[in-house]
XYZ file of C-alpha atoms in Angstrom:
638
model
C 77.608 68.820 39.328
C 75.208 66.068 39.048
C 74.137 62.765 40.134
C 75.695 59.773 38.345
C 74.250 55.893 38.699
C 75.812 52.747 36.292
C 75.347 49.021 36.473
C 78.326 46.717 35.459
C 76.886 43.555 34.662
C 79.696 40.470 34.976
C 76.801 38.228 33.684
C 74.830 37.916 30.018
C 72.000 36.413 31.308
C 70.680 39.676 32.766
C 71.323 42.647 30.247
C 71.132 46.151 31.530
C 67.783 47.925 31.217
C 67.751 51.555 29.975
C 64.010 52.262 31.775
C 65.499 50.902 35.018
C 68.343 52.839 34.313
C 66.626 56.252 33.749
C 63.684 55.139 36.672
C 66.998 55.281 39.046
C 68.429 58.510 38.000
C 65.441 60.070 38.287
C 65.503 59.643 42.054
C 68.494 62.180 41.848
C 66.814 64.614 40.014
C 67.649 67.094 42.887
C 71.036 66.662 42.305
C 70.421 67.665 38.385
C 67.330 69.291 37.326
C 68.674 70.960 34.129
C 69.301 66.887 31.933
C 68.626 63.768 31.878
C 70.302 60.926 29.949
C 71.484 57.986 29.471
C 74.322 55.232 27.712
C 74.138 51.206 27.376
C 77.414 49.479 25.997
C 77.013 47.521 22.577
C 76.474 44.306 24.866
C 74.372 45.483 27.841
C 76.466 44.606 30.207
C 77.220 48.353 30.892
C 74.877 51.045 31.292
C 74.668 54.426 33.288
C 72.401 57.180 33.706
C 72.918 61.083 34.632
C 71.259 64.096 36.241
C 73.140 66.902 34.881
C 73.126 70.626 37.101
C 74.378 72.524 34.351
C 77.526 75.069 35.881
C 80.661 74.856 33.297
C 79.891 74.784 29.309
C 76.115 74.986 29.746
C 74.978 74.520 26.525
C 77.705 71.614 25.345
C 79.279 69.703 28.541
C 76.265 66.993 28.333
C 77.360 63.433 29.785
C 78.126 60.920 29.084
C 81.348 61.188 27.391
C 82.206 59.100 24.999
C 85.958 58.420 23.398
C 86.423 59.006 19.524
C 86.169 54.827 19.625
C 83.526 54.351 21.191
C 85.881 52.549 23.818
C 85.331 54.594 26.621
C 82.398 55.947 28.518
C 83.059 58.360 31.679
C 80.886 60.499 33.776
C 81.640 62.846 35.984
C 80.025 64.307 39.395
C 81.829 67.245 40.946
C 84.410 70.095 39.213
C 87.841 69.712 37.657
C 89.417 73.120 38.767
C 93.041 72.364 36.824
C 91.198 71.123 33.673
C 92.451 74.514 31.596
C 95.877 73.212 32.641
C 95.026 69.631 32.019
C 93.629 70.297 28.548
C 96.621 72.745 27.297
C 99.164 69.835 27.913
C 96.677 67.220 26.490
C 95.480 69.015 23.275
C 99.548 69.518 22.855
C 99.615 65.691 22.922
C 96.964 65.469 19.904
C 93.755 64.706 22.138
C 90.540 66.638 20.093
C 87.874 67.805 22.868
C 84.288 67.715 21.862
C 83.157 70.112 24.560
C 84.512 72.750 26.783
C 83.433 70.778 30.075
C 85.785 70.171 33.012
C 84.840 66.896 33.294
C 86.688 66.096 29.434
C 89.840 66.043 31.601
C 89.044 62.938 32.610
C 88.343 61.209 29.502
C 91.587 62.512 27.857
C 93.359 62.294 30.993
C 92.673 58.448 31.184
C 93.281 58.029 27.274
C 96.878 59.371 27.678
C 97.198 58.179 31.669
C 95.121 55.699 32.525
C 94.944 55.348 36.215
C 97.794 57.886 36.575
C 95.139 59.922 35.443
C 94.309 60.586 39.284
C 97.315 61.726 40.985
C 96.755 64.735 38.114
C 93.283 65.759 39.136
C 92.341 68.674 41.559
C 89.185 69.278 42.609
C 86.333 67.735 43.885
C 84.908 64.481 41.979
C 83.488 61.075 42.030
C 83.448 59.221 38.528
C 82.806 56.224 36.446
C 84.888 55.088 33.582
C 83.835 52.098 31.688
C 87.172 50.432 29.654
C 85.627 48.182 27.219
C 89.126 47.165 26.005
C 90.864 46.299 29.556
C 89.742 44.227 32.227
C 89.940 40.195 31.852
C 90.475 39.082 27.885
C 90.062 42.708 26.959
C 86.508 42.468 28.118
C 85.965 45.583 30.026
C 86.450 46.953 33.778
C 84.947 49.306 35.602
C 86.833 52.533 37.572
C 85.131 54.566 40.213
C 87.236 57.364 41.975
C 86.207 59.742 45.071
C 88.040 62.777 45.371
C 91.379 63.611 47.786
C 89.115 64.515 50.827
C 85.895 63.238 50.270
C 84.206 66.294 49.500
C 81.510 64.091 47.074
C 79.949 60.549 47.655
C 80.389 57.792 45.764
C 78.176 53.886 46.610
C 77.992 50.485 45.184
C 76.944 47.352 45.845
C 78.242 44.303 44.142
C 75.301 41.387 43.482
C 75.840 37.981 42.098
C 75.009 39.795 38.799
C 77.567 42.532 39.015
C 78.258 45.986 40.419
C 75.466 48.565 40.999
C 77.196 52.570 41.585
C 75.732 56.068 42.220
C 76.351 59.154 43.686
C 73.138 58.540 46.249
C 72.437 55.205 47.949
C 68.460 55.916 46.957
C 69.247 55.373 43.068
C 70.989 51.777 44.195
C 68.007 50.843 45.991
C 65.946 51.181 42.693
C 67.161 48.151 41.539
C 65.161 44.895 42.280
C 68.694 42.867 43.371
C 69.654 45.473 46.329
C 67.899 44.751 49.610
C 66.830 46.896 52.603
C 68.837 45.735 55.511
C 70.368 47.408 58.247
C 73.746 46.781 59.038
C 73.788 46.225 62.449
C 77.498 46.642 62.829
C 77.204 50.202 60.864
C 74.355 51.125 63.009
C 76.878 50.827 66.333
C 79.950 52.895 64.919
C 77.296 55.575 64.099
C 75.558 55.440 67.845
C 79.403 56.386 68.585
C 80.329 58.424 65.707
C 77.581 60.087 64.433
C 78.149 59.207 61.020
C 78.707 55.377 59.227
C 82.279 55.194 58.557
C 83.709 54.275 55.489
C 83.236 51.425 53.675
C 80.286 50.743 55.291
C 76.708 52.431 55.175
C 74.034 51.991 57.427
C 72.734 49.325 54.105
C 74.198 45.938 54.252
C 75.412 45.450 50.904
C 75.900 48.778 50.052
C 79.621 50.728 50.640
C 80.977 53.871 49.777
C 84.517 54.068 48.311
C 86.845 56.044 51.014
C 87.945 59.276 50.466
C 91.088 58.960 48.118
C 90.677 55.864 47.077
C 89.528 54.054 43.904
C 87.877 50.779 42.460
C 88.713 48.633 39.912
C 85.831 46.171 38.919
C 85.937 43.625 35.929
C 83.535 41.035 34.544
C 84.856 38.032 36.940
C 82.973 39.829 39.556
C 86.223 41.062 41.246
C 86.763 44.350 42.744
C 90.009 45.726 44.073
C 89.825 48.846 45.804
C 93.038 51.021 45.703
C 94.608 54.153 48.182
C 95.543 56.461 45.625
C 95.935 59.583 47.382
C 97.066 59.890 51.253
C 97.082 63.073 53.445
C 99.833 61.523 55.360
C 101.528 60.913 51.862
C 101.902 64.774 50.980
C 103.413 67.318 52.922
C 106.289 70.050 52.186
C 109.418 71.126 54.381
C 108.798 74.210 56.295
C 111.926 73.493 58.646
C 113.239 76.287 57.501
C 110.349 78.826 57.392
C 109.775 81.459 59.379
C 106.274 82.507 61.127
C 105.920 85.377 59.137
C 106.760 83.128 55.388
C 104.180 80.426 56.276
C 101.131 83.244 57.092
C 102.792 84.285 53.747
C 102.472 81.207 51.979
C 98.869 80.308 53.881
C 97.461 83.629 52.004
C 98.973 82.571 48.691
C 97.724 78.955 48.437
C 93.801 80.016 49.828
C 93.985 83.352 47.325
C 94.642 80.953 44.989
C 91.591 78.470 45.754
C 89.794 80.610 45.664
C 90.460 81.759 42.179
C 90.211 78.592 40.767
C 86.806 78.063 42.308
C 85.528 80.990 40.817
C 85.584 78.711 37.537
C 81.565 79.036 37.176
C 79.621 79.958 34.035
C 76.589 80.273 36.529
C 75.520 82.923 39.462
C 77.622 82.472 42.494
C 77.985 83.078 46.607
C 79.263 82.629 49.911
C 77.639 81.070 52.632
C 78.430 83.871 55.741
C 78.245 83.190 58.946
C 80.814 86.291 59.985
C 83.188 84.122 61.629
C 86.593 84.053 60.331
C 86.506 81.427 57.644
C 83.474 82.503 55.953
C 84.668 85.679 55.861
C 87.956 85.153 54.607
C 85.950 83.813 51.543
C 84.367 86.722 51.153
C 87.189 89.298 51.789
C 89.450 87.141 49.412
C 86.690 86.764 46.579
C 85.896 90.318 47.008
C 89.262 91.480 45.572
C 88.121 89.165 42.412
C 85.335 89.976 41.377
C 84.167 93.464 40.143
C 80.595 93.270 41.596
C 78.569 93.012 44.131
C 78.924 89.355 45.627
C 75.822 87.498 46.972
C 75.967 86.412 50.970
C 73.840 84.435 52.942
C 72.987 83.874 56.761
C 70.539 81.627 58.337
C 69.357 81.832 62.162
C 66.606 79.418 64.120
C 63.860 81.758 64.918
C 63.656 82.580 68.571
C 67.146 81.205 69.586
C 69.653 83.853 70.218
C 72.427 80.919 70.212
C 71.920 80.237 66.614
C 72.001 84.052 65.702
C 75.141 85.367 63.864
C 73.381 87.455 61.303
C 74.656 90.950 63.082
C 78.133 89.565 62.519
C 77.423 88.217 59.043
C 75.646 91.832 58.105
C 78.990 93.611 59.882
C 80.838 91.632 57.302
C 78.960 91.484 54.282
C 78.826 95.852 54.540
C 82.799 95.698 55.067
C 83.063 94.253 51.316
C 80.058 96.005 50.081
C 78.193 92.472 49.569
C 74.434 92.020 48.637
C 73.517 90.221 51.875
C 70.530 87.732 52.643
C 68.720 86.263 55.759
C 66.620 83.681 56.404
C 64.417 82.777 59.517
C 63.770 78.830 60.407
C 60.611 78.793 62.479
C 59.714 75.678 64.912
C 57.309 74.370 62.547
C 59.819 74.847 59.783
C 62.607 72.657 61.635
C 60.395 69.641 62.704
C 58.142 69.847 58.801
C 61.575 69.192 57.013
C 62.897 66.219 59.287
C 61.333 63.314 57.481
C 62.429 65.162 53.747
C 66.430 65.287 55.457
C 66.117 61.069 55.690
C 65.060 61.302 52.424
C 67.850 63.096 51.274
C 70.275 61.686 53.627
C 70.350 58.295 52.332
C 71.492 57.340 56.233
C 71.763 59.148 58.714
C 74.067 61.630 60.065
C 74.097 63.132 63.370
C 74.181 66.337 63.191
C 71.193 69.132 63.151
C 73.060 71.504 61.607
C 71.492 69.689 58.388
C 68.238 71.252 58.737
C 69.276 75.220 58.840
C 71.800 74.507 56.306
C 68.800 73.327 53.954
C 66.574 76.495 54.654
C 70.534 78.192 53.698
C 70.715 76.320 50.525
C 66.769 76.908 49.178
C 67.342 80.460 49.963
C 70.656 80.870 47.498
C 68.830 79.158 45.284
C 65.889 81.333 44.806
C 68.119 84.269 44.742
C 69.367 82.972 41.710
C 72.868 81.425 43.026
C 74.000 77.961 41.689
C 77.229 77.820 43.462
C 78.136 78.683 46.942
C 81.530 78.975 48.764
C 81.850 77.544 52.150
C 84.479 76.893 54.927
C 84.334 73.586 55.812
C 87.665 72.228 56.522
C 89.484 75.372 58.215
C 89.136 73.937 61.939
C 90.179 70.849 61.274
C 93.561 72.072 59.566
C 94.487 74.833 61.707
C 92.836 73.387 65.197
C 90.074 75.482 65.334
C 87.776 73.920 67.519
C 87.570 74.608 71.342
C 87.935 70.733 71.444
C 91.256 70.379 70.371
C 92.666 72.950 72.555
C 90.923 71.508 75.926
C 91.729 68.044 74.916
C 95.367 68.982 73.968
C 95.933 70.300 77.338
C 94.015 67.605 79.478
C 95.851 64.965 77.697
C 99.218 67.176 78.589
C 98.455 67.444 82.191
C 96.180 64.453 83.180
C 95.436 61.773 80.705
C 98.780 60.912 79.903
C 100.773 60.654 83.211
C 97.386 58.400 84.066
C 97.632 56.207 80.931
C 101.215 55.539 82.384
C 100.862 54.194 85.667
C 100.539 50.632 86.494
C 97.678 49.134 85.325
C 96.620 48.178 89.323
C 96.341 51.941 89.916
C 94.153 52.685 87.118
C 92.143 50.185 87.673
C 91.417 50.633 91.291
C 90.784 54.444 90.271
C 88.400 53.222 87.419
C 86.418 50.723 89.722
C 86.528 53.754 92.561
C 85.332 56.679 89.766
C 82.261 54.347 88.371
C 80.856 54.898 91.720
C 80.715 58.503 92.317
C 81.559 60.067 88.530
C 79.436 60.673 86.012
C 79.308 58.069 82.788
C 80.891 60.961 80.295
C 84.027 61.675 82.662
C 84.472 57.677 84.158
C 84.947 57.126 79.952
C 88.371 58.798 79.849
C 89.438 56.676 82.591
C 88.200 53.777 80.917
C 90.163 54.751 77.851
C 92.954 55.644 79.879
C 92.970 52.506 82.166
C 92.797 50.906 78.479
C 95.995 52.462 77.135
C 93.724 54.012 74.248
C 94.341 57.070 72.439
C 92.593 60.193 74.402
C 90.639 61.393 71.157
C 88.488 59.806 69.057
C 87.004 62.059 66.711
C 85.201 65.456 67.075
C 81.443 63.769 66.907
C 81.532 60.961 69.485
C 77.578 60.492 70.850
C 77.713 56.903 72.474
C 80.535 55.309 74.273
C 80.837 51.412 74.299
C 79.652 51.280 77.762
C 76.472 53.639 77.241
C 75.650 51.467 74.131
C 75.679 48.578 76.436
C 72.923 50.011 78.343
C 70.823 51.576 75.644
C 70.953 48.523 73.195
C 69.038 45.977 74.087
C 71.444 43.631 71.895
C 75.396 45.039 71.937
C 76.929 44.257 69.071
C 80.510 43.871 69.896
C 81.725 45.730 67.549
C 84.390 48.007 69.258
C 84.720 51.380 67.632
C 88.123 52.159 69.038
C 89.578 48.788 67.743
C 88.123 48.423 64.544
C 87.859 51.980 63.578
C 89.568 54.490 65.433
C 93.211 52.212 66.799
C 93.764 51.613 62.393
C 93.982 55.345 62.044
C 96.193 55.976 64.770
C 98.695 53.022 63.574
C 98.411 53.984 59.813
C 99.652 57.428 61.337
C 102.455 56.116 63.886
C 103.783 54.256 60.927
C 104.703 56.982 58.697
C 105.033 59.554 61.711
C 106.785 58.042 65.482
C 107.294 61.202 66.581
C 103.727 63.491 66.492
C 101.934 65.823 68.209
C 98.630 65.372 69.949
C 97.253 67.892 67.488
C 98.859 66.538 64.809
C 96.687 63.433 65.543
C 94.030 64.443 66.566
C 93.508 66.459 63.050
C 94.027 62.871 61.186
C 91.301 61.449 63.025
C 89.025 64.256 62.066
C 90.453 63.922 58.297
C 89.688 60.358 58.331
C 86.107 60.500 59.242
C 84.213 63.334 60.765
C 85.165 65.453 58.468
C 84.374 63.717 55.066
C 81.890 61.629 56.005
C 79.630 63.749 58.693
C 80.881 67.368 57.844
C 80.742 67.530 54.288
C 78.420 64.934 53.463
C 76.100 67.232 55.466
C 77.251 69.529 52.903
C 76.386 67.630 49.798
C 73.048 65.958 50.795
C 71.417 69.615 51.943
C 73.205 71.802 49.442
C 72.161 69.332 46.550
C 68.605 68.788 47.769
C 68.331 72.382 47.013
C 70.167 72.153 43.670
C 72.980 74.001 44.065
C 76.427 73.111 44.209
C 78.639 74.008 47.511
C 82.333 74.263 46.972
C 85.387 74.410 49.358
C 88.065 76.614 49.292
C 89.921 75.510 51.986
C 90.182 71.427 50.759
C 92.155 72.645 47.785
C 94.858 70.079 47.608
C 97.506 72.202 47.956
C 96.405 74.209 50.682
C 95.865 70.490 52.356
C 99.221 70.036 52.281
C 100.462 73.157 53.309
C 98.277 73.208 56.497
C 99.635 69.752 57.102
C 102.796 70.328 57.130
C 102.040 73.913 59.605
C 103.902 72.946 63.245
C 100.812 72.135 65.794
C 102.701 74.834 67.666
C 101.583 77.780 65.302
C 97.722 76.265 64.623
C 97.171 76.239 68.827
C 99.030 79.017 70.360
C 99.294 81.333 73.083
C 95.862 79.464 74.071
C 94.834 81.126 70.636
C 92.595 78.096 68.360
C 93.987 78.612 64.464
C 96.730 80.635 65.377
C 98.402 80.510 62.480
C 95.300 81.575 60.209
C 94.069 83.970 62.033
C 97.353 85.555 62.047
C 96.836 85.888 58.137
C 93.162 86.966 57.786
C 94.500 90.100 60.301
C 95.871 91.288 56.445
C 92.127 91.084 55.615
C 89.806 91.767 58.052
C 89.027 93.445 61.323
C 90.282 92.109 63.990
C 86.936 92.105 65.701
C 86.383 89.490 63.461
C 89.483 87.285 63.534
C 89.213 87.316 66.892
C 85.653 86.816 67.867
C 85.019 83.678 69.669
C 84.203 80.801 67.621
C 80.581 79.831 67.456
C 79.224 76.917 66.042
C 76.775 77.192 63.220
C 73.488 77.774 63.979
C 74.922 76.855 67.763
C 74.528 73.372 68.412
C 72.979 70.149 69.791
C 72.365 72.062 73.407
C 70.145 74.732 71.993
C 68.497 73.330 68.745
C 67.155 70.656 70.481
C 64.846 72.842 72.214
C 61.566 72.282 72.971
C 59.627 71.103 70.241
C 62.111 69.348 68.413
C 62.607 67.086 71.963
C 58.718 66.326 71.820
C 59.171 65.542 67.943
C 62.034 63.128 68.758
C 60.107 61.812 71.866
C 56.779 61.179 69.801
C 58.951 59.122 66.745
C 60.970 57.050 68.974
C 58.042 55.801 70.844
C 56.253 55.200 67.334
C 59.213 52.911 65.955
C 58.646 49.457 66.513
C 62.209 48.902 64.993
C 63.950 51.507 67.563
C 61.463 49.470 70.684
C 62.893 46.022 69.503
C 66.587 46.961 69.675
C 66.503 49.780 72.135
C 66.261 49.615 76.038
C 63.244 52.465 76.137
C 63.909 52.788 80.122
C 67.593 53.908 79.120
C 65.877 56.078 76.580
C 63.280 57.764 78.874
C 66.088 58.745 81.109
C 67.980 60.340 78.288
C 64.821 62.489 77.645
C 63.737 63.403 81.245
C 67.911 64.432 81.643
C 67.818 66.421 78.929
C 64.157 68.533 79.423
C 65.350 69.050 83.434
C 68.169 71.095 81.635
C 70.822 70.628 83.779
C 72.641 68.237 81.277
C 72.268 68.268 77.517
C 71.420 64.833 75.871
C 70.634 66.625 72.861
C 73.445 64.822 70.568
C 72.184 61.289 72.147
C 68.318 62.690 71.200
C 69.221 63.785 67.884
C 71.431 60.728 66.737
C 68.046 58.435 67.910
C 65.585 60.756 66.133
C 67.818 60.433 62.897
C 68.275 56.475 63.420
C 64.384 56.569 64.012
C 63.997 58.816 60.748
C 65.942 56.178 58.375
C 64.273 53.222 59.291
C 61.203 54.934 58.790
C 61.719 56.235 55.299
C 64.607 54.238 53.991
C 63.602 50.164 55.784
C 59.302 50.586 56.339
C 59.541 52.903 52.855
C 57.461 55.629 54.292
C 57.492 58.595 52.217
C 59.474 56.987 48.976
């Protein structure tokens, strides 16, 4: 794990400066605390820098890596889990490692590859390689890859002078050629989906390469960026499976994740809330690993809603684990907020970011570099409440609606705006729209409340320029689909990689420790996607089909306790003082005053603290907004 940054110049007028180099890497220094390098090509058009957390080959698997030639120059962020595999079949085909890193793989792996290289790789990655033979003439390209699912970030910017990468927008910004400017666009698909989605940040100029896709950059300036990996793309026949075979197969391919992410030459944990994907880690891991394993729990001091840590403690003493707590007091939760926009680059919408921080700094000074977690479970087997009351709305409402004559739905949508509230007169909107009922499991903002609270609409429509490509990418590979099925692709598309498990990275590597994820194992991917929507929502049972196979592994107290969100939610940790917090820096931004309708806001507020409605997503995607500009645009704090 570490944090990678390169510059590709296309121009010799401006050669590639080692100090700035090293000045920007140091920004990541989080990310890798243990080494610090660097690399400039022969003609300084090239250069990178690295932050190395030191986890596989400790003492040799130093970056960058360089071929035998010289010709080559790759660096790696993230974990190879097949490179045993990978290395067997390419030291049979003469390649000579240097180190026993993971990330080798992908130096040999392009040598005898090249961009083939990818459809090989599993795990969780974003990498550079630097070709100083290919590209136009022979004189050298650039190759930057993010993993299947998007489990680690990768930016650039491309500049008149080149390409600037990293795995953090902050070590872009370093350089004098990148400007500060909000995206205005990127700032209204986040008001609606709580996170910027890809390619754009919240930084105009700056992207970040989609989950499964890579870039190819050479020295005209050009870059092409390529799918090379598509969930849609891989699935396996299970026509002919029973119930009983697929619970089999689900407890093969996550046993089996598992394993492979135990590849670790470091102390490692599990991050236990005591619901049934956390502890599936821990039951599964258990049977692996001939000591006590390290667990840990985090509640918001005071707030029963964010409180699992009986559950956690029931499960950690069911597998005889060495269990940890820790408390996040008021003053704890508001002191961090401006050191999350720090470390969020931009923002995301979502407070779990804060306990999950407190989480992270307390594995780390127990000693644990890696942790497990269990992001991904709900969106593969439908385990939010969400999908189950929106599958059955959209079964017995939204869908005979969306098919009557556009006159009818009208004259109900004109007839609901005067006596329904904004949130439910939306779906009719949608509906009297012919759009697609679900949007994504994070949706703050519609278009019409934007309209209202942004004092100049950008006309950007999310449905139509981010959410209607998904949905025709899918009906183009799949006419005949569940809701579910759907549904899930949305949340694969964005929330998930680019709110979820960003959320992930940014807090679990501000801590300096590295957070893997059993259940985005490739394989088990595919398997999950290719699960009938009928087993993962069933019997009005959310993830069927898996809890049906951690019954083999746990009590069913557990598997079948009612799902709570982590640490809660929106409603309850944006109590009291975190409101005032919010209230105090929204009224302090002269950047959130100039594009913001503060009457709209003040009623937002004065909803939320009578407590009969929760605004606490539309308070908390505003404080973050507020936060950025602060930090990231007025450079507060940097």
């Amino acid at each position: 794990m570490c944090g990678i940054i390169g510059v590709f110049n296309n121009k010799l007028q401006k050669v590639v400066s080692n100090s700035e180099i090293l000045k920007a890497a140091d920004t990541m220094t989080h990310r890798g605390p243990d080494d610090r390098t660097s690399f400039i090509s022969k003609d300084q058009r090239f250069g990178v820098g690295y932050r190395r957390l030191s986890i596989i080959d400790v003492d040799g698997g130093r970056q960058p890596l360089l071929s035998s030639d010289g010709s080559l120059c790759v660096n790696v962020n993230g974990e190879i889990y097949n490179h045993l595999e990978l290395r067997q079949e390419l030291e049979s085909r003469g390649h000579i490692y240097q180190t026993n890193s993971d990330s080798e793989a992908v130096l040999h792996g392009y040598e005898e590859w090249g961009l083939d290289l990818l459809g090989k790789l599993k795990g969780m990655y974003a990498f550079s390689i630097y070709d100083s033979n290919q590209g136009v003439g022979g004189k050298g390209r650039l190759i930057l890859a993010r993993d299947k699912l998007g489990i680690k970030p990768l930016y650039y910017s491309i500049t008149s002078e080149g390409i600037t990468y990293a795995s953090e927008i902050k070590a872009i910004l370093k350089f004098s050629d990148i400007s500060r400017e909000p995206d205005m666009i990127a700032v209204s698909q986040y008001l609606t989906m709580s996170a910027t989605p890809a390619p754009r940040t919240m930084f105009a100029g700056i992207n970040k390469l989609p989950p499964g896709h890579m870039a190819i950059a050479d020295l005209n300036g050009e870059i092409e960026i390529r799918e090379y990996w598509s969930v849609l793309d891989n699935r396996i026949d299970l026509s002919e499976a029973s119930e009983e075979e697929i619970v089999e197969q689900i407890s093969e391919s996550l046993t089996s994740s598992i394993r492979r992410r135990l590849m670790t030459d470091v102390p490692f944990g599990v991050f236990l809330s005591g619901g049934v994907d956390s502890s599936l880690n821990l039951a599964l891991m258990s049977q692996m690993v001939n000591k006590p394993i390290d667990t840990f729990s985090v509640a918001i001091e005071n707030d029963d809603a964010s409180n699992e840590n009986k559950h956690a403690r029931y499960v950690a003493n069911q597998f005889g684990a060495n269990h940890n707590e820790v408390s996040v007091t008021n003053e704890q939760f508001t002191g961090f907020l401006t050191d999350m926009a720090y470390y969020q680059d931009e923002p995301l919408a979502d407070p779990v970011c804060v306990p999950l921080y407190y989480l992270s700094a307390l594995a780390k000074s127990n000693g644990c570099t890696v942790v497990h977690v269990g992001e991904g479970a709900d969106e593969l087997f439908a385990g939010y409440g969400n999908y189950a009351l929106m599958n059955d709305f959209n079964r017995s409402l939204y869908a005979p609606f969306k098919g009557l004559p556009y006159s009818v739905k009208n004259l109900v949508l004109q007839t609901a705006a005067l006596i329904l509230p904004e949130s439910k007169v939306e779906y009719i909107n949608r509906a009297t729209s012919n759009q697609e009922l679900f949007w994504g499991g994070a949706v703050v903002f519609s278009e019409n409340s934007k309209q209202h609270v942004m004092n100049e609409y950008i006309d950007q429509h999310v449905y139509s320029n981010v959410i209607e490509p998904y949905y025709k990418e899918y009906y183009s590979k799949f006419d005949k689909s569940s809701f579910l099925d759907r549904a899930i692709n949305i949340d694969l598309k964005h929330r998930l990689p680019e709110l979820l498990l960003m959320r992930v990275d940014k807090m679990s590597m501000a801590a300096s420790i590295e957070a893997r994820v059993p259940f985005l194992d490739e394989e088990l991917v595919e398997l999950a996607n290719s699960i009938p929507s009928s087993l993962k929502y069933k019997n009005g049972i959310t993830k069927y089909i898996l809890r049906k196979m951690a019954r083999k592994y746990l009590p069913e107290t557990v598997v079948y306790r009612k799902k709570n969100g982590f640490c809660g939610g929106t409603t309850n940790m944006i109590g009291d003082s975190v409101t005032r917090y919010a209230e105090k820096t929204l009224k302090e931004s002269k950047w959130i005053t100039d594009i913001m309708n503060q009457y709209e806001i003040k009623k937002i507020f004065e909803m939320h603290k009578r407590g009969k409605i929760s605004k606490g997503s539309e308070i908390w995607s505003l404080l973050n907004l507020a936060l950025w500009h602060k930090v990231w645009i007025e450079g507060e704090s940097i």
